[in-house]
Short mmCIF file of C-alpha atoms and ligand atoms in Angstrom, two decimals:
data_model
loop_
_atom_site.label_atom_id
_atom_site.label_comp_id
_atom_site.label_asym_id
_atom_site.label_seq_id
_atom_site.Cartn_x
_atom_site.Cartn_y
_atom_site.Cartn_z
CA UNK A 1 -84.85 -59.69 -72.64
CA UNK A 2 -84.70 -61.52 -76.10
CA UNK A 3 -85.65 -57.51 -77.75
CA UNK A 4 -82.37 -56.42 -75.67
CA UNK A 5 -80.25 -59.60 -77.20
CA UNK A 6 -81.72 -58.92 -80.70
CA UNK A 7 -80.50 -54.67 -80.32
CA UNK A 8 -76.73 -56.17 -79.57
CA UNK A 9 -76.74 -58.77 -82.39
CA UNK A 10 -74.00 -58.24 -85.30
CA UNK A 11 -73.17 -59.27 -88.35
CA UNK A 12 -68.90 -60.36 -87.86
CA UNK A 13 -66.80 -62.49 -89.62
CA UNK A 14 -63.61 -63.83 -88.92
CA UNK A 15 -60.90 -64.27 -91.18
CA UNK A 16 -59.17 -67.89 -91.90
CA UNK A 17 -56.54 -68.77 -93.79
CA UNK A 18 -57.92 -70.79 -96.72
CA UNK A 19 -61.30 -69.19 -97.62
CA UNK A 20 -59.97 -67.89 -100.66
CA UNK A 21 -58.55 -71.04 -101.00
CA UNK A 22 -54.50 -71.52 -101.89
CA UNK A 23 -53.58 -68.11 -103.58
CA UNK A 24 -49.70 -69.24 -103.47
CA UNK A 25 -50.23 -70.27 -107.57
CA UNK A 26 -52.40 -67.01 -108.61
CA UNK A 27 -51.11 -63.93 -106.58
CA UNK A 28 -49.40 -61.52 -108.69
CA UNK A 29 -47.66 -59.73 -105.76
CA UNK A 30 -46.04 -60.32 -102.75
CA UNK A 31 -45.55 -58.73 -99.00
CA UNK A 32 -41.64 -58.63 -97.81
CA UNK A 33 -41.21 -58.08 -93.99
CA UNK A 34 -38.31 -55.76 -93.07
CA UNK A 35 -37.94 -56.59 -89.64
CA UNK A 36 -35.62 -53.78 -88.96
CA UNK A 37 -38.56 -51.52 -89.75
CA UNK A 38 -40.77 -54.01 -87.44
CA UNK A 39 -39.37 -55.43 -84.16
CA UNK A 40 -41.31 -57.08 -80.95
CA UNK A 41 -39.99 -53.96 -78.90
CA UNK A 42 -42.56 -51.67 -80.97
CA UNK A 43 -44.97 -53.40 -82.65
CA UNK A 44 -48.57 -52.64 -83.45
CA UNK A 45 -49.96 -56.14 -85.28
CA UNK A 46 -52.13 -53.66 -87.47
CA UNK A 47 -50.97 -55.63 -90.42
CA UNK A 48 -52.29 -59.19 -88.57
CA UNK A 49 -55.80 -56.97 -87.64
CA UNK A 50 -56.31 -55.93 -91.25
CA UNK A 51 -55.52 -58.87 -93.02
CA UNK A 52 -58.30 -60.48 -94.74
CA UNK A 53 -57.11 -63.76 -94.93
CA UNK A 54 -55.71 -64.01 -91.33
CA UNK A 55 -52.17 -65.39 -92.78
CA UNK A 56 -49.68 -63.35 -90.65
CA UNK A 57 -48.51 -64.42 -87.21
CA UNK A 58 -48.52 -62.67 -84.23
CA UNK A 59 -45.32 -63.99 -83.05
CA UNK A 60 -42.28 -62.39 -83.85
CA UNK A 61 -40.74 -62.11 -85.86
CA UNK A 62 -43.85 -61.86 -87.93
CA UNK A 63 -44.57 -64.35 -91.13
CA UNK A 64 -46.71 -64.56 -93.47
CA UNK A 65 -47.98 -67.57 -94.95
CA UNK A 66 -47.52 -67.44 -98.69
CA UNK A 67 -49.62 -70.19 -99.70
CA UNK A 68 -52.86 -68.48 -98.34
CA UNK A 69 -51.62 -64.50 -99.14
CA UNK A 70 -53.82 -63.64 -101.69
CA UNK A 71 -51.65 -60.37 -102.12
CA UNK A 72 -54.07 -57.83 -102.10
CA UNK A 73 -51.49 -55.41 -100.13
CA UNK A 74 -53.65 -54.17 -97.37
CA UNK A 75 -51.10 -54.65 -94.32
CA UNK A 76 -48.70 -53.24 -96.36
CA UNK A 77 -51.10 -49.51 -96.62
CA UNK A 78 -51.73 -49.91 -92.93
CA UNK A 79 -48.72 -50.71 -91.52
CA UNK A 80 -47.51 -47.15 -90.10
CA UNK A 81 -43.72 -47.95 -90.09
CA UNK A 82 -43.75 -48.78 -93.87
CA UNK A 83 -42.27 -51.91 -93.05
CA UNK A 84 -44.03 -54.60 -95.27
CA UNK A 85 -43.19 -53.82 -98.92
CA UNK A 86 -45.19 -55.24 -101.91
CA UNK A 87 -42.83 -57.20 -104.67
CA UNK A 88 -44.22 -58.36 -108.04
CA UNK A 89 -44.64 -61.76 -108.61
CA UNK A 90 -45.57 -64.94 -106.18
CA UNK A 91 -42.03 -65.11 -104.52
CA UNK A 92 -42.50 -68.15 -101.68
CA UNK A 93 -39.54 -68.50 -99.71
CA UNK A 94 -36.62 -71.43 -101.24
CA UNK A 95 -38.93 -71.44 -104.47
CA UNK A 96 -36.45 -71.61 -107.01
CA UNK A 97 -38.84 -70.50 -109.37
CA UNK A 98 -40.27 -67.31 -107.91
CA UNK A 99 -41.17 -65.20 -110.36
CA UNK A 100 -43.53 -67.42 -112.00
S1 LIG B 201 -48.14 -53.16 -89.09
FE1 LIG B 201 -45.97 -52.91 -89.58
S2 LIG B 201 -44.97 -52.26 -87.69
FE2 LIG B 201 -47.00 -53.06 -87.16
S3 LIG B 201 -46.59 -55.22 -86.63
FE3 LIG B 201 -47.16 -55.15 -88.83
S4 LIG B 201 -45.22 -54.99 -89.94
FE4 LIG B 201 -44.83 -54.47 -87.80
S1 LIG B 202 -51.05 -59.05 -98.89
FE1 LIG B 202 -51.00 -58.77 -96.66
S2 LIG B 202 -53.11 -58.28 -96.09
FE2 LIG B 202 -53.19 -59.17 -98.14
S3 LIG B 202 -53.54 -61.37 -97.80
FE3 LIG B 202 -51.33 -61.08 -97.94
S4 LIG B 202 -50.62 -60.84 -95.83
FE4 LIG B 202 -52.84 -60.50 -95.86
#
């Protein structure tokens, strides 16, 4: 019994936002939803499986939480509708500042 346990033990990690702690001051770029492109009717959620920081919801419509987005653009190569665009700079949402 404990050989058959040992043959179906892996090595998994789950993704949390935070563990590459807040990215909201460093990221250079940033993901933009167009949630004409991305509605509850047809979604897939690839972008919330491939994201390695687990910061986008699965509720729609979907958000992303900026202060943990490290920007690293994966959802936006894996989403198939081409609906999550990558825009320079650390844009947060009401940050008057956003380009910083
Ligand atoms: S991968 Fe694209 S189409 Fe699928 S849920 Fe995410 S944003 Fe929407
Ligand atoms: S750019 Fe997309 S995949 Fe990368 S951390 Fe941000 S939300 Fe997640």
């Amino acid at each position: 019994m404990a050989d058959k346990i040992r043959e179906t033990t892996i090595a998994a990690s789950k993704p949390a936002p935070g563990e590459a702690g807040r990215t909201g001051d460093w990221r250079s770029h940033t993901p933009r939803i167009d949630h004409e492109k991305c509605s509850q009717k047809e979604t897939c959620l690839l972008c919330w499986l491939y994201c390695p920081d687990g910061v986008i919801s699965r509720e729609f419509p979907l958000e992303i939480d900026l202060e943990y987005c490290k920007g690293c653009g994966i959802c936006a190569e894996e989403c198939p509708r081409k609906a999550i665009t990558m825009v320079e700079g650390r844009q947060i949402e009401g940050d008057p500042d956003e380009r910083r």
